[in-house]
Short mmCIF file of N, CA and C in Angstrom, two decimals:
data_model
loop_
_atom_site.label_atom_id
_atom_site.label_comp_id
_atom_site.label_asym_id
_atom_site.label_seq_id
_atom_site.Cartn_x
_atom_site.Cartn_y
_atom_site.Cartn_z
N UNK A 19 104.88 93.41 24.57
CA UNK A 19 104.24 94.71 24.71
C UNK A 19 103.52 94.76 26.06
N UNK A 20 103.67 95.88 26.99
CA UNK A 20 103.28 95.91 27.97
C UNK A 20 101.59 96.38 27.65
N UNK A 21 100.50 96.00 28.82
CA UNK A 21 99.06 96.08 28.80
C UNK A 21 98.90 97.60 29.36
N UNK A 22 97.78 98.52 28.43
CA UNK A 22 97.80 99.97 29.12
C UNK A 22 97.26 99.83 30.50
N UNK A 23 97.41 100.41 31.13
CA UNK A 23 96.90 100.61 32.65
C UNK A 23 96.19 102.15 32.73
N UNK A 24 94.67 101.93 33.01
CA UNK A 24 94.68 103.07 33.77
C UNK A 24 94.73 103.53 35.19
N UNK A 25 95.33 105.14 35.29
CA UNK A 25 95.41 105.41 36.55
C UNK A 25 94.33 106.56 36.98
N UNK A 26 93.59 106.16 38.32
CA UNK A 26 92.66 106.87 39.15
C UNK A 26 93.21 107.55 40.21
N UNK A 27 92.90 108.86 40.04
CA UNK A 27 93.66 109.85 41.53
C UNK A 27 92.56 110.32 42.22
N UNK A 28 93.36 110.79 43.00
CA UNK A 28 93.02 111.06 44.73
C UNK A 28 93.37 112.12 45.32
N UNK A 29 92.80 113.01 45.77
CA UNK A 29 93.97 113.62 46.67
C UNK A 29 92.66 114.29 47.78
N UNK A 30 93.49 114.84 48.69
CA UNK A 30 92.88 115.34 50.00
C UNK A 30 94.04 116.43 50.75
N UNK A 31 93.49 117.51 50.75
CA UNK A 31 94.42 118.75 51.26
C UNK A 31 95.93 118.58 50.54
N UNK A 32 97.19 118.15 51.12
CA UNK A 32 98.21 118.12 50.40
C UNK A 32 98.71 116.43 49.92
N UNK A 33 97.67 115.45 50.31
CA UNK A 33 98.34 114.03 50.01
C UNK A 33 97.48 113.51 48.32
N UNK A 34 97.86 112.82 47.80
CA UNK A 34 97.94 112.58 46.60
C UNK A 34 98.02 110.90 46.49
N UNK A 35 97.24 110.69 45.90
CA UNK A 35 97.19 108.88 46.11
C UNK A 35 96.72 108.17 44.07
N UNK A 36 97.62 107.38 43.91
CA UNK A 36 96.98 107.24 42.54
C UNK A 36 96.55 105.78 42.92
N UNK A 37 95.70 105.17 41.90
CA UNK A 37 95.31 103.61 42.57
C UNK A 37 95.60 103.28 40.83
N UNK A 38 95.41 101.72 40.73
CA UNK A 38 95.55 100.98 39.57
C UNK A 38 94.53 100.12 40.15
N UNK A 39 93.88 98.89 39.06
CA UNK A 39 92.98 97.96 38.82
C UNK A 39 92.98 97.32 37.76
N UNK A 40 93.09 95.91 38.99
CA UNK A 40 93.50 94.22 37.95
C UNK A 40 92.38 93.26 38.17
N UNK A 41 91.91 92.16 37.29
CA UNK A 41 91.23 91.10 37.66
C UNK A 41 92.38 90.49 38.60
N UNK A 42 91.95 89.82 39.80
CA UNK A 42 92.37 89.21 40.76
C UNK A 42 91.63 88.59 41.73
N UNK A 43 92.38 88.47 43.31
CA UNK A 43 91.99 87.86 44.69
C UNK A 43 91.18 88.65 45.16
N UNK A 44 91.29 89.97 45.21
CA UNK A 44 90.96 90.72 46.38
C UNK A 44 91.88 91.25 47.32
N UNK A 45 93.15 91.64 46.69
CA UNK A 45 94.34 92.25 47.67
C UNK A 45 94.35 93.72 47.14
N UNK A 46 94.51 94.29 48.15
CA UNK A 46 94.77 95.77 48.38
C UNK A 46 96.23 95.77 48.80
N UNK A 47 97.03 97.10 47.69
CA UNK A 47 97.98 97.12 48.69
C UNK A 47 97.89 98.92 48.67
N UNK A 48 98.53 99.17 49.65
CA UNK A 48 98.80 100.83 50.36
C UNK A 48 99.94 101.26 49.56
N UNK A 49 101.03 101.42 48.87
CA UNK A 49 102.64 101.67 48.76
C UNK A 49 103.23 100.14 49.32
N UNK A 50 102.82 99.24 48.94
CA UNK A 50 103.34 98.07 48.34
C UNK A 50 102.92 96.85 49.84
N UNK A 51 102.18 97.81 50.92
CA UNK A 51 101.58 97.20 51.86
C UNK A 51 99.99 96.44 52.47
N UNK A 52 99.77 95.66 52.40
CA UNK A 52 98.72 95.09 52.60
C UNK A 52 97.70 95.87 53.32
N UNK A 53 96.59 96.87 53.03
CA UNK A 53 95.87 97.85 53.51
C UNK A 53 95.35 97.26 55.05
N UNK A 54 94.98 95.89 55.10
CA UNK A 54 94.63 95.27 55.97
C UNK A 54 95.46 95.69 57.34
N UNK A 55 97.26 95.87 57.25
CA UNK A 55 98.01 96.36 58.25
C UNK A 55 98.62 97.76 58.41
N UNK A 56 97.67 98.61 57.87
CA UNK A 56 97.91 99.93 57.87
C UNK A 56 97.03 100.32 59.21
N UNK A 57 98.04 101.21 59.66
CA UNK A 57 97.80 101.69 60.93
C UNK A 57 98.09 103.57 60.66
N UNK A 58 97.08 103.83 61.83
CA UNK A 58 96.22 103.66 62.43
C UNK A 58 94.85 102.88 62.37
N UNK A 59 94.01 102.44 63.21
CA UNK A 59 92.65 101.37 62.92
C UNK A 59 91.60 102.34 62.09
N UNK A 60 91.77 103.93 62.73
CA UNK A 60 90.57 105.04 61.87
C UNK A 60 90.92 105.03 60.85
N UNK A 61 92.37 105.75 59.71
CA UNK A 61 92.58 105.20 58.75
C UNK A 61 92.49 104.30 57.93
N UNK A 62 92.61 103.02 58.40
CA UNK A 62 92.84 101.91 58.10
C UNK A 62 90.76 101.79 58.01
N UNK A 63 90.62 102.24 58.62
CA UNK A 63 88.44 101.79 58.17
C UNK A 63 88.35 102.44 56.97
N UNK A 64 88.50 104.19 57.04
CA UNK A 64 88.43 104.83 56.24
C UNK A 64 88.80 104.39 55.09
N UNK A 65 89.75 103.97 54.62
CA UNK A 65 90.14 103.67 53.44
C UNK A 65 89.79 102.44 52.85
N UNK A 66 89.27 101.37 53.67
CA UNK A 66 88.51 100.26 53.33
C UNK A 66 87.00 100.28 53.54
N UNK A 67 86.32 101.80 53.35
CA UNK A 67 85.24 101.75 52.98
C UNK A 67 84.45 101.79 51.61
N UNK A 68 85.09 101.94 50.90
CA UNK A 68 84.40 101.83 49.36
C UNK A 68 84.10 100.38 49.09
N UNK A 69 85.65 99.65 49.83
CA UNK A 69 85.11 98.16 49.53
C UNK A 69 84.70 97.52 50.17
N UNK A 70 84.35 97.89 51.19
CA UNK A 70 83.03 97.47 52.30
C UNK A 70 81.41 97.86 51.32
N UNK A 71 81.44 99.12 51.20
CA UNK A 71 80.15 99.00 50.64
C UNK A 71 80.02 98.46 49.04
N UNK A 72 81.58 97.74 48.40
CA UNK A 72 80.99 97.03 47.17
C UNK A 72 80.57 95.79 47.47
N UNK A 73 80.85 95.12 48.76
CA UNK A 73 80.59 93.50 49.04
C UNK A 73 81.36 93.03 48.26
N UNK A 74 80.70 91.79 47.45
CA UNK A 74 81.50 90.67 46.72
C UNK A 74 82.52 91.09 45.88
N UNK A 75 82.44 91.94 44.86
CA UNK A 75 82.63 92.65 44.06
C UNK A 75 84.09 92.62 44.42
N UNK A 76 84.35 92.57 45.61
CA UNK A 76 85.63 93.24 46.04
C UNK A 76 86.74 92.37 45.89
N UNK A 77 86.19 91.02 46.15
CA UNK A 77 87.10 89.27 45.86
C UNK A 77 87.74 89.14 44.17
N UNK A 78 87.15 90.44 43.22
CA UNK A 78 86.79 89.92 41.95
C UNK A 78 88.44 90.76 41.13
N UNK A 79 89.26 92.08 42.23
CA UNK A 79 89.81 92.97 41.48
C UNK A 79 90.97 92.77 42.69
N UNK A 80 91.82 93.16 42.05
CA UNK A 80 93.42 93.51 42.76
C UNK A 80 93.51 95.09 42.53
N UNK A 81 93.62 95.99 43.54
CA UNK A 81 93.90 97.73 43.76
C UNK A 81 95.15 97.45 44.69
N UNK A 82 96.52 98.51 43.80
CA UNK A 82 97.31 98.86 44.27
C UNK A 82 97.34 100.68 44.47
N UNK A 83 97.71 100.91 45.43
CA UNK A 83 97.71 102.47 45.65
C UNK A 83 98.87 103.27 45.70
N UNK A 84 99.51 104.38 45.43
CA UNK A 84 100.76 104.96 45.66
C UNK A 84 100.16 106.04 46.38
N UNK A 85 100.69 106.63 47.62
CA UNK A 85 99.86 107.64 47.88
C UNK A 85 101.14 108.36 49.14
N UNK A 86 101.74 110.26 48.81
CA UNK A 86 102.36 110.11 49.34
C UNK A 86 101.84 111.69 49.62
N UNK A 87 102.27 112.74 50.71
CA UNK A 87 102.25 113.78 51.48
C UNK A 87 101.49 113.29 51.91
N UNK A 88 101.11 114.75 52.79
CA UNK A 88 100.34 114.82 53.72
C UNK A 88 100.25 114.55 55.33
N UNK A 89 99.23 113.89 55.98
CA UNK A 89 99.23 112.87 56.87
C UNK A 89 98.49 111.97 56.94
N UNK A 90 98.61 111.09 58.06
CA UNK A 90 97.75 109.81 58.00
C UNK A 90 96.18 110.01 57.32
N UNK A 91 95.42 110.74 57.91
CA UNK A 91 94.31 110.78 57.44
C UNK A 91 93.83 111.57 56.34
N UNK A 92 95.20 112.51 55.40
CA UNK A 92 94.83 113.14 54.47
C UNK A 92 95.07 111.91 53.40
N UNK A 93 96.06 110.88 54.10
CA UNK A 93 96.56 110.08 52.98
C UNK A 93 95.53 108.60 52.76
N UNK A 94 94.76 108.15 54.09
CA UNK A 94 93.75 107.70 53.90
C UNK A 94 92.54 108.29 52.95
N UNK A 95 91.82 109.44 53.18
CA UNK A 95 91.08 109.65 51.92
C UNK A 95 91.22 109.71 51.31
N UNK A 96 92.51 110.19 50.53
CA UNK A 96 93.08 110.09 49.00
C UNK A 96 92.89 108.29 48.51
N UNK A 97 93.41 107.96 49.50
CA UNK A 97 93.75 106.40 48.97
C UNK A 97 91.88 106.13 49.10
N UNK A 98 91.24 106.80 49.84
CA UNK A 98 89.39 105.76 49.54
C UNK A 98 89.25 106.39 48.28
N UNK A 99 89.17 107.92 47.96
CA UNK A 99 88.96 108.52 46.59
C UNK A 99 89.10 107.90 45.42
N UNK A 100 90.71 107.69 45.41
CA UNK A 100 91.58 106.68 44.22
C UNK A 100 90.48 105.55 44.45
N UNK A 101 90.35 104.88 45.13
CA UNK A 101 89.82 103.18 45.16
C UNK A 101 88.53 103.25 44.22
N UNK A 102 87.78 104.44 45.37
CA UNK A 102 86.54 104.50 44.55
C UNK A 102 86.58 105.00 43.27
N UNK A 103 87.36 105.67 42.33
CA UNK A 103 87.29 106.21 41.14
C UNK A 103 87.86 104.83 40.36
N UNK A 104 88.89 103.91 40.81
CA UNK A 104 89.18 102.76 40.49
C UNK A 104 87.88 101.58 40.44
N UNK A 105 87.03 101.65 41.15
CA UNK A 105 86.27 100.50 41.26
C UNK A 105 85.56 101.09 40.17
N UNK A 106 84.62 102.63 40.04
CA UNK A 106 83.59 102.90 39.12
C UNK A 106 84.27 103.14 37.89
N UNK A 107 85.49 103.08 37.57
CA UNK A 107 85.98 103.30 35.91
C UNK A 107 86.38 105.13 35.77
N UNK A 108 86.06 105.71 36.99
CA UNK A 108 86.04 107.02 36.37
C UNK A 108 88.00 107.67 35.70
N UNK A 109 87.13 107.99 34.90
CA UNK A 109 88.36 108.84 34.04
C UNK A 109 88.69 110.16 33.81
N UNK A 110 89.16 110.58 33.28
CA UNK A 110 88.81 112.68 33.13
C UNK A 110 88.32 112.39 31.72
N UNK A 111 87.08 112.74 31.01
CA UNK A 111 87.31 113.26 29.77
C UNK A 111 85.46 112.40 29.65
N UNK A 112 84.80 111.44 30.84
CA UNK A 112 84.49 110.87 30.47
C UNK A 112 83.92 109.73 29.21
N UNK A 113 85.14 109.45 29.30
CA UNK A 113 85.59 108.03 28.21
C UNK A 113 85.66 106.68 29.19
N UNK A 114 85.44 106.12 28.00
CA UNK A 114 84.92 104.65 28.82
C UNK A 114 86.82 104.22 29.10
N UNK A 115 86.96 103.22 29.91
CA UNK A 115 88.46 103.27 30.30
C UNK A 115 88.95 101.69 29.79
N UNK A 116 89.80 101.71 29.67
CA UNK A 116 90.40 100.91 28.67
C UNK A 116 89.84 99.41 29.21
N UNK A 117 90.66 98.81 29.71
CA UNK A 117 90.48 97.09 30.51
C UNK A 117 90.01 97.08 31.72
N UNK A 118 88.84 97.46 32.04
CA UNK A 118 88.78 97.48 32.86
C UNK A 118 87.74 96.39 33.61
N UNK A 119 87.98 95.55 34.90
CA UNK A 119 87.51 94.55 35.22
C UNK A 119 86.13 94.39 35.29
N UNK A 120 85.51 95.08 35.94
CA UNK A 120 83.83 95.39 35.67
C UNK A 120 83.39 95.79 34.69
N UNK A 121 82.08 95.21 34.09
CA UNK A 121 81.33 95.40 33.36
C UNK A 121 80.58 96.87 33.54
N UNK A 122 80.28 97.48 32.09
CA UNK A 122 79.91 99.04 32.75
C UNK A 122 78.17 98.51 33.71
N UNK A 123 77.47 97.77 33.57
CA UNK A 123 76.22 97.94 34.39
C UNK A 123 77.01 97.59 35.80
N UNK A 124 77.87 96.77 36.31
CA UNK A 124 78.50 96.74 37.84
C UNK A 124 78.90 98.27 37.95
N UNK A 125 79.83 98.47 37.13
CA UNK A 125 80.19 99.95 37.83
C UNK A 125 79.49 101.16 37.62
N UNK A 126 78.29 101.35 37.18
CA UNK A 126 77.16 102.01 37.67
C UNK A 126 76.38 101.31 38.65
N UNK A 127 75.90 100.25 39.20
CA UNK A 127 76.00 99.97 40.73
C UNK A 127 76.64 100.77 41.59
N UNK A 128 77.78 100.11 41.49
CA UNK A 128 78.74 100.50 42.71
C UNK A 128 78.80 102.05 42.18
N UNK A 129 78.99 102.87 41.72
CA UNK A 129 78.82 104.30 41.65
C UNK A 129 77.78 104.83 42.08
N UNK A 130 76.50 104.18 42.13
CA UNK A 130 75.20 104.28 42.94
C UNK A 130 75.41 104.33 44.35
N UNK A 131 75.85 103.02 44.79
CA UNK A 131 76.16 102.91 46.48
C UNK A 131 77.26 103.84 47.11
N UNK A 132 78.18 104.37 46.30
CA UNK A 132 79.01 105.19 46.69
C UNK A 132 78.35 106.33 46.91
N UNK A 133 78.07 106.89 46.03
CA UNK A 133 77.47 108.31 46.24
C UNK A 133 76.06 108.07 47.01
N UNK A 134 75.22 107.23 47.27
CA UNK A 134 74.24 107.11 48.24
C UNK A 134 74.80 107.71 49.95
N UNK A 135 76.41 106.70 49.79
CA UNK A 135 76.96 106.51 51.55
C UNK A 135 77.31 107.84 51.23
N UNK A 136 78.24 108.45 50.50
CA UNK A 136 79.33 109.85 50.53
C UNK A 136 79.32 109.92 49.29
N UNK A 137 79.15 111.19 48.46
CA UNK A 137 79.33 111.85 47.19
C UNK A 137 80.60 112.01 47.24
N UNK A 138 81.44 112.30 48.08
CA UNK A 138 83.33 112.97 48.35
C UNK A 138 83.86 111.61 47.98
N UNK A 139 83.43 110.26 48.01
CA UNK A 139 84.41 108.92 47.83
C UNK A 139 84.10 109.24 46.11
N UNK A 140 83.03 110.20 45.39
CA UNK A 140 83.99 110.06 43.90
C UNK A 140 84.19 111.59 43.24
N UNK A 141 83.70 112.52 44.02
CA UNK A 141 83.81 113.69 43.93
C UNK A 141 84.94 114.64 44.63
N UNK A 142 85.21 113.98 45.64
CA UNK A 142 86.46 114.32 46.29
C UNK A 142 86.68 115.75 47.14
N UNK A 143 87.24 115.80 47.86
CA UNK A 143 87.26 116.81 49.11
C UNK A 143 88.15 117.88 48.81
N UNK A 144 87.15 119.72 48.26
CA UNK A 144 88.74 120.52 47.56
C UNK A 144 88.85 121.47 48.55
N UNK A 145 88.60 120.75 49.82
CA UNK A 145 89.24 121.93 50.71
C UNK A 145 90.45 121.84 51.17
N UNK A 146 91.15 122.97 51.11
CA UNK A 146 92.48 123.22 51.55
C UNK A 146 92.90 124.21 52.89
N UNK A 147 94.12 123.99 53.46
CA UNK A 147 94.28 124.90 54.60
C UNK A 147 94.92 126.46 54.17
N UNK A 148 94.37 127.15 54.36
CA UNK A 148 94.27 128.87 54.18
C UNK A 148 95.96 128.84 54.63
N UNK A 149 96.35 129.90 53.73
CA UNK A 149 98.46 129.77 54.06
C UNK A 149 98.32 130.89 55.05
N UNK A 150 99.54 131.12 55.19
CA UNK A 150 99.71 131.80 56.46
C UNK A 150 100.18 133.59 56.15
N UNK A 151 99.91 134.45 56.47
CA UNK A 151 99.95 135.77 56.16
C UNK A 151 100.90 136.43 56.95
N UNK A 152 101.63 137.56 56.46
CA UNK A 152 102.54 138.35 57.60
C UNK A 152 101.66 138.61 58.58
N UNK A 153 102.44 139.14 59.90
CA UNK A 153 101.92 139.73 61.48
C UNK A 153 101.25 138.97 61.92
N UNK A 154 101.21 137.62 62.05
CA UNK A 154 100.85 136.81 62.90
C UNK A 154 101.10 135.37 62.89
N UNK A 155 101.09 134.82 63.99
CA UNK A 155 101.33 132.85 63.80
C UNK A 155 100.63 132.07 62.86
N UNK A 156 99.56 133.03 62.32
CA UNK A 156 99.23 131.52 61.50
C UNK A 156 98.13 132.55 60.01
N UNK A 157 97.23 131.59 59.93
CA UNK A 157 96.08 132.09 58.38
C UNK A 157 95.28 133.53 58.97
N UNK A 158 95.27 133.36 60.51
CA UNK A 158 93.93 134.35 60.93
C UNK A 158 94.62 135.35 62.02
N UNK A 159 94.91 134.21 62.86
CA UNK A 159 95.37 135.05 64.07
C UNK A 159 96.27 136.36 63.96
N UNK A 160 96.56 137.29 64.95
CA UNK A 160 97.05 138.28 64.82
C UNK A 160 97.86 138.57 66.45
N UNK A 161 98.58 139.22 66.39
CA UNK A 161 99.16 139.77 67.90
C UNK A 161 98.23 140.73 68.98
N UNK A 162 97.82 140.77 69.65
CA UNK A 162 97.11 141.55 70.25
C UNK A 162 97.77 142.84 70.73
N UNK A 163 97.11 143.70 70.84
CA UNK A 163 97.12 145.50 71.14
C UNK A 163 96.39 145.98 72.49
N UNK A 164 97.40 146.46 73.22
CA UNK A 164 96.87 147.41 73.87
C UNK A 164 97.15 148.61 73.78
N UNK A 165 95.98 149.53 74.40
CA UNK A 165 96.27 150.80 74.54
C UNK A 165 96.39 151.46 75.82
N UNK A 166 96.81 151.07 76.95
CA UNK A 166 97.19 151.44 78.63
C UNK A 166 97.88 152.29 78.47
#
């Protein structure tokens, strides 16, 4: 019989990132890549900030991420979002979550330090880009008029 897993999402404008969480080393992977060699270097901080500000904590769990649209940096915050909803247990329905590696007093900690640095690493970012409307290039702009 396979072990339930829960899954923590993410998303940021159009990218979408789910994470999972195991007792383990301390490996991160991106879509089956070691977060450590994800490039760009801004990305690549961004998304290893939740587990910068858990410290030790971080040696104690294995997070894998799937995380796909978007672009680089929509797909980096999705993937810190996921991490951080992965490290604090959060679920929809608030229910306690099945196996999960931390004890609930750690992950009210680390849900403390998160939302101290950024409320958005567990609350998450719902802004989106405005679509685009007839008579002009884009959400706003318009053609200009004269009258000569």
């Amino acid at each position: 019989m396979t072990s339930k897993i829960d899954l923590y999402p993410g998303q940021r404008k159009t990218s979408k990132a789910v994470a999972t969480i195991a007792k383990g080393s301390g490996r991160v992977r991106i879509n089956n890549i070691p977060a450590e060699l994800v490039q760009p270097e801004v990305a690549k901080e961004l998304l290893l900030t939740p587990l910068t500000l858990v410290g030790d904590q971080r040696n104690k769990v294995d997070i894998n991420v799937q995380v796909a649209g978007g672009g680089f940096m929509g797909q980096a915050f999705a993937s810190a979002v996921a991490i951080s909803r992965a490290l604090t247990g959060d679920v929809k329905g608030d229910k306690d979550p099945k196996e999960h590696p931390f004890p609930k007093s750690v992950r009210e900690e680390i849900r403390k330090k998160l939302t101290e640095y950024d409320r958005h690493f567990l609350a998450g970012d719902h802004r989106q880009s405005e679509s685009k409307k007839f008579g002009g290039p884009g959400a706003r702009r318009r053609k200009q008029k004269s009258y000569r």
